[in-house]
Short mmCIF file of C-alpha atoms and ligand atoms in Angstrom, two decimals:
data_model
loop_
_atom_site.label_atom_id
_atom_site.label_comp_id
_atom_site.label_asym_id
_atom_site.label_seq_id
_atom_site.Cartn_x
_atom_site.Cartn_y
_atom_site.Cartn_z
CA MET A 26 0.00 0.00 0.00
CA LYS A 27 1.23 3.44 -0.93
CA LEU A 28 2.36 5.79 1.86
CA LYS A 29 2.27 2.99 4.44
CA LYS A 30 5.96 3.52 5.16
CA TYR A 31 5.44 7.27 5.40
CA ASN A 32 2.64 6.90 7.95
CA GLU A 33 4.47 4.26 9.96
CA LYS A 34 7.43 6.52 10.54
CA ARG A 35 5.39 9.37 11.98
CA ASP A 36 3.21 10.11 14.99
CA PHE A 37 0.66 12.63 13.74
CA GLU A 38 -0.26 13.60 17.27
CA LYS A 39 3.24 14.99 17.58
CA THR A 40 4.19 16.31 14.16
CA SER A 41 2.31 18.80 12.04
CA GLU A 42 3.32 17.02 8.84
CA PRO A 43 0.31 15.96 6.78
CA ILE A 44 -1.17 12.50 7.23
CA GLY A 45 -0.40 10.28 4.28
CA LYS A 46 -3.34 9.84 1.94
CA VAL A 47 -3.14 9.01 -1.74
CA LYS A 48 -4.89 11.68 -3.76
CA ASN A 49 -6.36 11.48 -7.17
CA GLU A 50 -4.63 14.56 -8.55
CA LYS A 51 -2.46 14.87 -11.61
CA GLN A 52 -0.63 18.14 -11.77
CA ASN A 53 3.01 17.14 -12.22
CA ARG A 54 4.17 19.38 -9.40
CA PHE A 55 7.56 19.25 -7.73
CA VAL A 56 8.98 20.65 -4.51
CA VAL A 57 12.43 20.92 -3.02
CA GLN A 58 12.52 21.34 0.74
CA TYR A 59 15.60 22.30 2.70
CA HIS A 60 15.56 20.06 5.72
CA GLU A 61 17.78 20.89 8.67
CA ALA A 62 17.57 17.54 10.39
CA ARG A 63 20.55 15.88 12.11
CA ALA A 64 22.17 15.92 8.69
CA LYS A 65 21.17 18.85 6.52
CA HIS A 66 19.86 17.95 3.10
CA TYR A 67 17.45 18.88 0.37
CA ASP A 68 14.37 16.77 -0.20
CA PHE A 69 13.40 16.53 -3.84
CA ARG A 70 9.83 15.41 -4.53
CA LEU A 71 8.05 14.74 -7.81
CA GLU A 72 4.31 14.28 -8.04
CA HIS A 73 3.46 10.95 -9.60
CA ASN A 74 0.36 8.73 -9.37
CA GLY A 75 -1.15 10.51 -6.35
CA VAL A 76 2.00 10.65 -4.25
CA LEU A 77 5.34 12.45 -4.16
CA LEU A 78 8.31 10.35 -5.23
CA SER A 79 11.07 11.50 -2.89
CA TRP A 80 14.84 11.68 -2.78
CA ALA A 81 17.11 13.12 -0.10
CA VAL A 82 19.87 15.08 -1.81
CA PRO A 83 22.61 15.91 0.72
CA LYS A 84 24.31 18.58 -1.39
CA GLY A 85 21.34 19.86 -3.32
CA PHE A 86 21.13 20.79 -6.97
CA SER A 87 24.10 21.78 -9.06
CA TYR A 88 23.82 23.61 -12.36
CA ASP A 89 27.19 22.23 -13.38
CA LYS A 90 26.49 19.49 -15.94
CA LYS A 91 29.68 17.66 -14.91
CA VAL A 92 28.62 17.33 -11.26
CA LYS A 93 26.81 14.21 -10.14
CA ARG A 94 25.01 14.68 -6.85
CA LEU A 95 23.96 11.75 -4.71
CA ALA A 96 20.19 11.44 -4.29
CA VAL A 97 18.92 8.76 -1.92
CA LYS A 98 15.44 7.49 -2.70
CA VAL A 99 13.25 7.61 0.39
CA GLU A 100 9.65 6.71 1.12
CA ASP A 101 6.90 8.30 -0.96
CA HIS A 102 5.30 11.37 0.61
CA PRO A 103 1.68 12.53 0.37
CA LEU A 104 0.82 15.31 -2.09
CA ASP A 105 -0.04 17.62 0.79
CA TYR A 106 3.64 17.62 1.67
CA ILE A 107 4.20 20.00 -1.23
CA ASN A 108 3.16 22.87 1.00
CA PHE A 109 4.75 21.65 4.18
CA GLU A 110 7.03 24.02 5.96
CA GLY A 111 7.62 24.14 9.67
CA ILE A 112 9.37 22.56 12.60
CA ILE A 113 9.22 18.84 13.23
CA PRO A 114 9.50 18.60 17.02
CA LYS A 115 12.41 16.92 18.78
CA GLY A 116 12.10 13.19 19.21
CA ASN A 117 10.15 12.76 16.00
CA TYR A 118 11.26 11.23 12.73
CA GLY A 119 13.11 13.88 10.74
CA ALA A 120 13.12 16.33 13.67
CA GLY A 121 14.25 19.77 12.55
CA THR A 122 13.28 22.66 10.35
CA VAL A 123 11.72 22.21 6.93
CA GLN A 124 11.69 25.14 4.53
CA ILE A 125 10.53 25.20 0.96
CA PHE A 126 13.51 25.86 -1.27
CA ASP A 127 11.57 25.85 -4.51
CA LYS A 128 8.43 24.50 -6.06
CA GLY A 129 6.67 24.49 -9.39
CA ASN A 130 5.74 22.10 -12.16
CA TYR A 131 7.77 19.58 -14.09
CA LYS A 132 7.43 17.80 -17.37
CA PRO A 133 8.79 14.29 -17.81
CA VAL A 134 10.90 13.84 -20.92
CA TRP A 135 9.84 10.23 -21.14
CA ASP A 136 7.24 8.16 -19.33
CA MET A 137 7.76 8.15 -15.56
CA GLU A 138 6.74 4.52 -15.04
CA TYR A 139 9.17 3.45 -17.72
CA GLY A 140 11.85 5.64 -16.14
CA LEU A 141 11.28 4.19 -12.70
CA LYS A 142 11.56 0.66 -14.08
CA LYS A 143 14.72 1.49 -15.98
CA GLY A 144 16.18 3.50 -13.12
CA HIS A 145 16.53 6.57 -15.27
CA LEU A 146 14.23 9.60 -15.04
CA LYS A 147 14.51 12.71 -17.12
CA PHE A 148 12.41 15.81 -16.60
CA VAL A 149 12.26 19.55 -17.05
CA LEU A 150 11.73 21.70 -13.93
CA PHE A 151 9.77 24.93 -14.09
CA GLY A 152 10.57 26.45 -10.71
CA GLU A 153 11.68 29.85 -9.46
CA LYS A 154 15.20 28.71 -8.68
CA LEU A 155 15.33 25.40 -10.46
CA LYS A 156 14.88 25.50 -14.21
CA GLY A 157 15.76 23.29 -17.13
CA GLU A 158 16.32 19.63 -17.73
CA TRP A 159 17.71 17.22 -15.11
CA SER A 160 18.00 13.50 -14.81
CA LEU A 161 18.05 10.98 -12.02
CA LEU A 162 20.07 7.86 -12.64
CA LYS A 163 19.85 4.83 -10.38
CA THR A 164 23.21 3.30 -9.42
CA GLN A 165 22.55 0.71 -6.72
CA ASN A 166 19.88 0.03 -4.10
CA GLU A 167 18.31 3.38 -3.25
CA ASN A 168 21.19 5.46 -4.53
CA TRP A 169 20.59 7.65 -7.52
CA LEU A 170 22.59 10.44 -9.15
CA LEU A 171 21.13 13.84 -9.90
CA ILE A 172 22.64 15.39 -13.00
CA LYS A 173 21.99 18.63 -14.86
CA SER A 174 21.49 18.20 -18.62
CA ASP A 175 23.29 20.40 -21.05
CA ASP A 176 20.83 23.17 -21.87
CA GLU A 177 20.45 26.94 -21.73
CA TYR A 178 20.42 26.83 -17.91
CA SER A 179 23.50 24.68 -17.31
CA GLY A 180 26.45 26.56 -15.88
CA ARG A 181 24.17 28.89 -14.01
CA GLU A 182 25.06 29.90 -10.48
CA GLU A 183 23.64 27.78 -7.68
CA GLN A 184 20.60 29.37 -6.09
CA LYS A 185 20.35 30.17 -2.40
CA LEU A 186 17.55 29.73 0.07
CA THR A 187 15.34 32.82 0.23
CA LYS A 188 14.60 34.54 3.51
CA HIS A 189 10.99 35.58 3.94
CA LYS A 190 10.50 38.81 5.84
CA ASN A 191 7.31 39.57 7.69
CA PRO A 192 4.89 41.45 5.44
CA PHE A 193 4.10 44.01 8.18
CA SER A 194 5.72 45.23 11.38
CA ASN A 195 2.73 46.45 13.30
CA CYS A 196 -0.99 45.86 13.19
CA GLU A 197 -4.28 46.30 15.00
CA VAL A 198 -5.34 43.41 17.22
CA GLN A 199 -8.65 41.66 16.83
CA LEU A 200 -10.90 42.30 19.84
CA ALA A 201 -13.83 40.34 21.23
CA THR A 202 -17.31 41.74 21.68
CA LEU A 203 -18.99 41.07 25.01
CA SER A 204 -21.84 38.66 24.50
CA GLU A 205 -24.40 37.04 26.76
CA LYS A 206 -25.19 34.29 24.34
CA ILE A 207 -23.00 31.36 23.49
CA PRO A 208 -23.01 30.92 19.73
CA LYS A 209 -24.09 27.54 18.40
CA GLY A 210 -22.96 25.56 15.43
CA LYS A 211 -19.85 24.00 14.04
CA ASP A 212 -18.43 27.26 12.77
CA TRP A 213 -17.42 28.33 16.26
CA ILE A 214 -14.47 27.38 18.40
CA PHE A 215 -14.08 28.17 22.07
CA GLU A 216 -11.04 29.17 24.03
CA ILE A 217 -10.38 30.19 27.59
CA LYS A 218 -10.45 33.93 28.17
CA TYR A 219 -7.01 34.67 29.55
CA ASP A 220 -6.34 37.36 32.07
CA GLY A 221 -2.96 38.78 31.15
CA TYR A 222 -1.23 41.04 28.67
CA ARG A 223 -2.36 40.77 25.08
CA MET A 224 0.81 40.66 23.05
CA LEU A 225 1.82 40.54 19.40
CA ALA A 226 5.18 38.93 18.64
CA PHE A 227 6.96 39.93 15.44
CA CYS A 228 9.55 37.22 14.87
CA GLU A 229 12.05 37.21 12.03
CA TYR A 230 15.10 34.97 11.73
CA GLY A 231 16.22 35.25 15.34
CA LYS A 232 14.96 38.77 15.89
CA VAL A 233 11.87 39.43 17.99
CA LYS A 234 9.72 42.43 18.89
CA LEU A 235 6.81 42.35 21.31
CA PHE A 236 4.01 44.89 21.23
CA SER A 237 0.94 45.34 23.38
CA ARG A 238 -2.45 45.98 21.83
CA ASN A 239 -1.93 49.72 22.11
CA LYS A 240 1.45 49.32 20.40
CA ILE A 241 3.65 49.76 23.44
CA ASP A 242 6.99 48.02 23.08
CA TYR A 243 7.24 45.16 25.60
CA THR A 244 10.21 43.47 23.97
CA ASN A 245 12.42 43.65 27.02
CA LYS A 246 9.79 43.01 29.66
CA PHE A 247 9.79 39.24 29.35
CA PRO A 248 13.40 38.02 28.95
CA GLN A 249 12.61 34.32 29.19
CA LEU A 250 9.84 34.46 26.60
CA LEU A 251 11.99 36.62 24.36
CA LYS A 252 14.80 34.07 24.49
CA GLU A 253 12.48 31.22 23.57
CA LEU A 254 10.85 33.19 20.76
CA LYS A 255 14.26 33.99 19.30
CA THR A 256 15.16 30.31 19.26
CA LEU A 257 11.82 29.42 17.72
CA CYS A 258 12.23 31.85 14.84
CA GLU A 259 15.88 31.13 14.03
CA LYS A 260 14.97 29.74 10.61
CA HIS A 261 11.61 31.38 10.06
CA SER A 262 9.60 34.53 10.19
CA PHE A 263 6.13 34.83 11.65
CA VAL A 264 3.81 37.11 13.60
CA LEU A 265 2.00 35.70 16.62
CA ASP A 266 -0.95 36.91 18.63
CA GLY A 267 -1.45 35.74 22.17
CA GLU A 268 -1.52 36.59 25.83
CA VAL A 269 1.33 36.71 28.32
CA VAL A 270 0.05 35.18 31.51
CA ALA A 271 0.97 33.80 34.91
CA PHE A 272 -0.90 30.74 36.11
CA ASP A 273 -2.00 30.28 39.69
CA GLU A 274 -1.84 26.93 41.51
CA ASN A 275 -5.14 25.93 39.92
CA GLY A 276 -3.93 26.62 36.42
CA ARG A 277 -5.93 29.81 36.01
CA SER A 278 -4.37 32.90 34.50
CA ASP A 279 -4.09 35.58 37.13
CA PHE A 280 -3.41 39.19 36.24
CA ALA A 281 -2.36 40.23 39.74
CA LEU A 282 0.09 37.34 39.86
CA LEU A 283 1.43 38.32 36.45
CA LYS A 284 2.24 41.82 37.66
CA GLU A 285 3.90 40.35 40.71
CA LYS A 286 6.05 37.98 38.70
CA MET A 287 7.15 40.39 36.01
CA GLY A 288 10.74 41.33 36.53
CA GLU A 289 11.33 39.13 39.54
CA ASP A 290 10.24 35.65 38.55
CA GLU A 291 9.78 35.84 34.83
CA GLY A 292 10.60 32.15 34.41
CA ASN A 293 7.05 31.40 35.39
CA LEU A 294 5.38 33.47 32.73
CA TYR A 295 3.85 31.94 29.64
CA TYR A 296 2.97 33.20 26.22
CA VAL A 297 -0.29 31.55 25.27
CA VAL A 298 -0.45 31.84 21.49
CA PHE A 299 -3.85 31.72 19.85
CA ASP A 300 -3.21 33.11 16.40
CA VAL A 301 -0.57 33.48 13.72
CA LEU A 302 -0.93 36.49 11.44
CA ALA A 303 1.98 35.93 9.08
CA PHE A 304 4.21 33.00 8.23
CA GLN A 305 7.25 32.93 5.97
CA GLY A 306 6.44 36.26 4.41
CA GLU A 307 2.81 35.51 3.80
CA ASP A 308 0.15 37.72 5.36
CA LEU A 309 -2.35 35.28 6.84
CA ARG A 310 -4.87 37.82 8.09
CA ASN A 311 -7.15 37.24 5.14
CA ARG A 312 -7.06 33.50 5.63
CA SER A 313 -9.68 31.86 7.81
CA LEU A 314 -9.06 31.27 11.48
CA GLY A 315 -9.17 27.55 10.77
CA GLU A 316 -6.30 27.88 8.33
CA ARG A 317 -4.35 30.11 10.69
CA LYS A 318 -4.69 27.50 13.42
CA GLU A 319 -3.10 25.01 11.00
CA PHE A 320 -0.14 27.33 10.52
CA LEU A 321 0.18 27.64 14.27
CA LYS A 322 0.71 23.89 14.52
CA LYS A 323 3.73 24.13 12.25
CA LEU A 324 5.60 26.17 14.80
CA ALA A 325 6.03 23.38 17.34
CA LEU A 326 5.70 25.76 20.29
CA ASN A 327 7.26 24.49 23.48
CA GLU A 328 8.51 25.36 26.96
CA HIS A 329 6.88 28.68 27.94
CA LEU A 330 5.39 29.27 24.53
CA ILE A 331 2.16 27.33 24.44
CA GLU A 332 -0.67 26.97 22.01
CA SER A 333 -4.04 28.04 23.30
CA ALA A 334 -6.27 24.98 23.48
CA PHE A 335 -9.61 25.25 21.75
CA VAL A 336 -12.73 23.19 21.35
CA ALA A 337 -14.92 23.21 18.27
CA GLY A 338 -18.68 23.61 18.56
CA LYS A 339 -19.19 22.79 22.22
CA GLY A 340 -19.78 26.22 23.64
CA LYS A 341 -22.24 25.30 26.33
CA GLU A 342 -20.01 22.59 27.72
CA CYS A 343 -16.99 24.87 27.61
CA PHE A 344 -18.81 27.60 29.39
CA ALA A 345 -20.06 25.25 32.09
CA LEU A 346 -16.53 24.03 32.61
CA ALA A 347 -15.17 27.56 32.72
CA LYS A 348 -17.73 28.42 35.37
CA LYS A 349 -16.87 25.35 37.36
CA MET A 350 -13.20 26.25 37.20
CA ASP A 351 -14.07 29.81 38.17
CA LEU A 352 -12.42 31.21 35.05
CA GLU A 353 -13.05 34.74 33.84
CA GLY A 354 -14.94 33.46 30.84
CA ILE A 355 -14.58 32.02 27.38
CA VAL A 356 -13.96 33.46 23.94
CA ALA A 357 -15.90 32.23 20.94
CA LYS A 358 -14.29 32.62 17.53
CA LYS A 359 -15.75 31.97 14.13
CA ILE A 360 -13.60 29.45 12.28
CA SER A 361 -14.38 30.98 8.91
CA SER A 362 -13.52 34.51 10.02
CA THR A 363 -10.56 36.52 8.82
CA TYR A 364 -8.46 38.66 11.13
CA ASN A 365 -9.83 42.16 10.73
CA GLY A 366 -8.04 43.93 13.54
CA THR A 367 -11.28 45.39 14.85
CA ARG A 368 -13.92 44.56 17.41
CA ASP A 369 -16.62 42.73 15.51
CA GLU A 370 -19.00 39.84 15.96
CA THR A 371 -16.58 37.15 14.83
CA TRP A 372 -14.86 37.04 18.23
CA LEU A 373 -17.16 37.04 21.24
CA LYS A 374 -16.29 36.99 24.90
CA ILE A 375 -18.72 35.34 27.25
CA LYS A 376 -18.03 36.04 30.86
CA CYS A 377 -18.83 33.74 33.69
CA ARG A 378 -21.29 35.43 35.95
CA HIS A 379 -20.65 36.20 39.54
CA ARG A 380 -23.00 35.99 42.44
CA GLN A 381 -23.20 37.63 45.83
CA GLU A 382 -25.58 39.33 48.25
CA PHE A 383 -26.22 43.03 48.29
CA VAL A 384 -28.16 45.28 50.62
CA ILE A 385 -31.44 46.64 49.33
CA ALA A 386 -31.48 50.38 49.83
CA GLY A 387 -34.56 51.23 47.86
CA LEU A 388 -36.87 50.29 45.08
CA VAL A 389 -38.01 51.80 41.85
CA THR A 390 -41.70 51.33 41.13
CA THR A 391 -43.82 51.81 38.09
CA ASP A 392 -45.86 55.00 38.06
CA LYS A 393 -49.07 54.21 39.85
CA ASN A 394 -48.96 50.60 40.84
CA PRO A 395 -46.91 49.48 43.77
CA VAL A 396 -45.15 47.07 41.46
CA LEU A 397 -41.41 46.73 41.66
CA SER A 398 -39.47 47.59 38.53
CA ALA A 399 -36.01 47.53 40.10
CA LEU A 400 -34.12 47.21 43.36
CA ILE A 401 -31.49 49.75 44.36
CA LEU A 402 -28.47 47.93 45.74
CA GLY A 403 -25.45 48.65 47.88
CA TYR A 404 -22.83 47.10 50.12
CA TYR A 405 -20.98 48.17 53.21
CA GLU A 406 -17.47 49.40 53.45
CA GLY A 407 -17.11 49.74 57.18
CA ASP A 408 -20.10 51.84 58.14
CA LYS A 409 -20.48 53.41 54.76
CA LEU A 410 -23.14 52.19 52.39
CA ILE A 411 -21.85 52.18 48.84
CA TYR A 412 -24.14 52.25 45.84
CA VAL A 413 -23.52 49.39 43.40
CA GLY A 414 -26.37 49.62 40.90
CA LYS A 415 -29.93 48.58 40.20
CA VAL A 416 -31.35 45.21 39.31
CA GLY A 417 -34.50 45.02 37.17
CA THR A 418 -34.42 41.49 35.80
CA GLY A 419 -34.79 38.05 37.31
CA PHE A 420 -38.19 38.78 38.90
CA ASN A 421 -41.57 37.32 38.11
CA ALA A 422 -44.97 39.00 38.34
CA LYS A 423 -45.62 37.48 41.75
CA ASN A 424 -42.45 38.52 43.52
CA ARG A 425 -42.53 41.95 41.92
CA LEU A 426 -45.65 42.52 43.95
CA GLU A 427 -44.57 40.73 47.10
CA ILE A 428 -41.17 42.34 47.39
CA ALA A 429 -42.60 45.78 46.76
CA LYS A 430 -45.17 45.21 49.50
CA LYS A 431 -42.60 43.98 51.97
CA LEU A 432 -40.17 46.81 51.30
CA LYS A 433 -42.76 49.53 51.51
CA LYS A 434 -43.20 48.62 55.13
CA ILE A 435 -39.66 49.66 55.88
CA ALA A 436 -39.70 52.81 53.77
CA LYS A 437 -37.44 55.44 55.17
CA LYS A 438 -35.98 58.66 53.81
CA PRO A 439 -33.32 58.88 52.62
CA ALA A 440 -30.83 56.03 52.33
CA PHE A 441 -27.32 57.15 53.03
CA PHE A 442 -25.14 56.18 50.15
CA GLU A 443 -21.58 57.31 50.30
CA ASN A 444 -21.66 57.80 46.54
CA PHE A 445 -25.21 59.10 46.32
CA PRO A 446 -26.66 58.43 42.88
CA LYS A 447 -29.22 60.62 41.21
CA PHE A 448 -32.48 59.08 40.15
CA ASN A 449 -34.20 61.63 38.01
CA ASN A 450 -37.69 60.96 36.78
CA GLU A 451 -37.97 57.75 38.67
CA ASN A 452 -40.32 56.66 41.40
CA VAL A 453 -37.82 55.80 44.08
CA ILE A 454 -38.79 54.59 47.50
CA TRP A 455 -35.89 54.49 49.93
CA VAL A 456 -35.95 51.83 52.58
CA GLU A 457 -34.14 50.96 55.74
CA PRO A 458 -31.04 49.14 54.45
CA LYS A 459 -31.53 45.80 56.15
CA GLU A 460 -32.95 43.45 53.53
CA ILE A 461 -30.56 41.40 51.44
CA ALA A 462 -30.87 40.20 47.89
CA GLU A 463 -28.73 37.66 46.16
CA ILE A 464 -27.66 38.89 42.75
CA GLU A 465 -25.96 37.28 39.82
CA PHE A 466 -23.96 39.57 37.58
CA ALA A 467 -21.46 39.53 34.74
CA GLU A 468 -18.91 41.86 36.22
CA LEU A 469 -18.36 45.21 37.84
CA THR A 470 -17.63 48.19 35.68
CA LYS A 471 -14.58 50.33 36.36
CA ASP A 472 -16.84 52.53 38.50
CA LYS A 473 -17.82 49.45 40.46
CA ILE A 474 -21.35 49.29 39.21
CA LEU A 475 -23.01 45.95 38.54
CA ARG A 476 -23.07 44.90 34.95
CA GLN A 477 -25.95 42.72 33.77
CA PRO A 478 -27.30 42.04 37.26
CA SER A 479 -30.12 39.59 37.74
CA PHE A 480 -32.14 38.99 40.89
CA ILE A 481 -31.91 35.51 42.39
CA ALA A 482 -33.62 35.69 45.77
CA LEU A 483 -34.01 37.55 49.02
CA ARG A 484 -31.69 36.33 51.73
CA PHE A 485 -32.60 36.17 55.37
CA ASP A 486 -29.58 34.52 56.86
CA LYS A 487 -27.25 37.45 57.00
CA ASP A 488 -26.79 40.73 58.71
CA ALA A 489 -26.94 43.59 56.23
CA LYS A 490 -23.88 45.13 57.85
CA SER A 491 -21.85 42.08 56.89
CA VAL A 492 -22.51 42.58 53.20
CA PHE A 493 -19.35 43.80 51.55
CA LEU A 494 -18.00 43.63 48.05
CA GLU A 495 -16.55 40.16 47.80
CA GLU A 496 -14.29 40.52 44.81
CA LYS A 497 -13.19 43.09 42.40
CA HIS A 498 -14.45 41.86 39.09
CA GLU A 499 -13.03 44.43 36.83
CA GLY A 500 -13.48 43.90 33.16
MN1 LIG B 629 14.19 15.06 4.78
#
């Protein structure tokens, strides 16, 4: 069976090389890949009968017609290998860097099957660097000789590997829109929402620059990550998007911890990479997220550079898990979306809601009826009552009446908020601040006002004076 050998040699959980499948394509393509494995060599591959016939050529191609270069026939490779470029991780077959040296089409001078049987192939290459007629001549076992024919190209200078610079050196980051709904369908993937520094990494042949989302240069703030990025991009160029984070003992990213560790304990910081915006000179921002995730795999991130895990199409489950783990939230991304560098609906952040008790300081009623439209809430900071917002959802018709009735009995003027809010044009009834309501909410705004609060229940088991702000949930 074709490609059996190829598949046997590789663990596709560990390498980003394509899985070997025979394809019914007939394009007569060729590729030459420069492979910096234990021994550096060029891999020469010719498309034939749904696979790539392959030879390892230690010294590469010579344009000198008198030079015979050794070419060792190796196992057939799948057609998808034509586009393969990347890092095969340590410990894997062929570990090292693979770069495309040249690719294009070829035309056999005589029938390939006949040539293979005879041990003598002749073909014309139509590449960028490799042009003209060449032949492969079998000597013994798997050893062949690669020889340039005498034509208009012979005698030409040997071509060098091209370096691909990044197509841009700064860009706008893609931002997520806050959403309450978890999108459904297979076109969405879900990732953890990390709490750290959003960071773009511009990496080019051993040189690295790090920029925050507002384009502040962070290059020298994370020495360990910088070192690892430089190693990673020794042979390549790429632009990464991710978040620099510190993980707490439960594996959650923790912004406070990150600030603590910066500068003193930077060995414990991680760069969680979730996107790649350019690779080997190609701008990938107009490619789909799904394709960009494929490019990300080629980089073989390791140590403190880690790939952000994602799950396809299981938003509800992810969100439940995130809640259970007490994470900040999840981010939903549309697989088919391009990277626009804006805040649009293709990236959504869904925050895990928080829950705590607050003191009821008043109620807002509808005009004439004693029906509750919202509760006015606060918490204590010492003896001071601090306003935290209103809640108008989570009630039903029955408790809107009941709660209003109950509260009216303890009406009192006025409630003493430290940060006294104005309620123009509203029917506000202030009450003695002693009743407690349990509230679920998305987060606190920067001004420490509840965002998306929802009423759960009245609580009777606590002293109002013991109600304080439990956590600072700043967005
Ligand atoms: Mn190789």
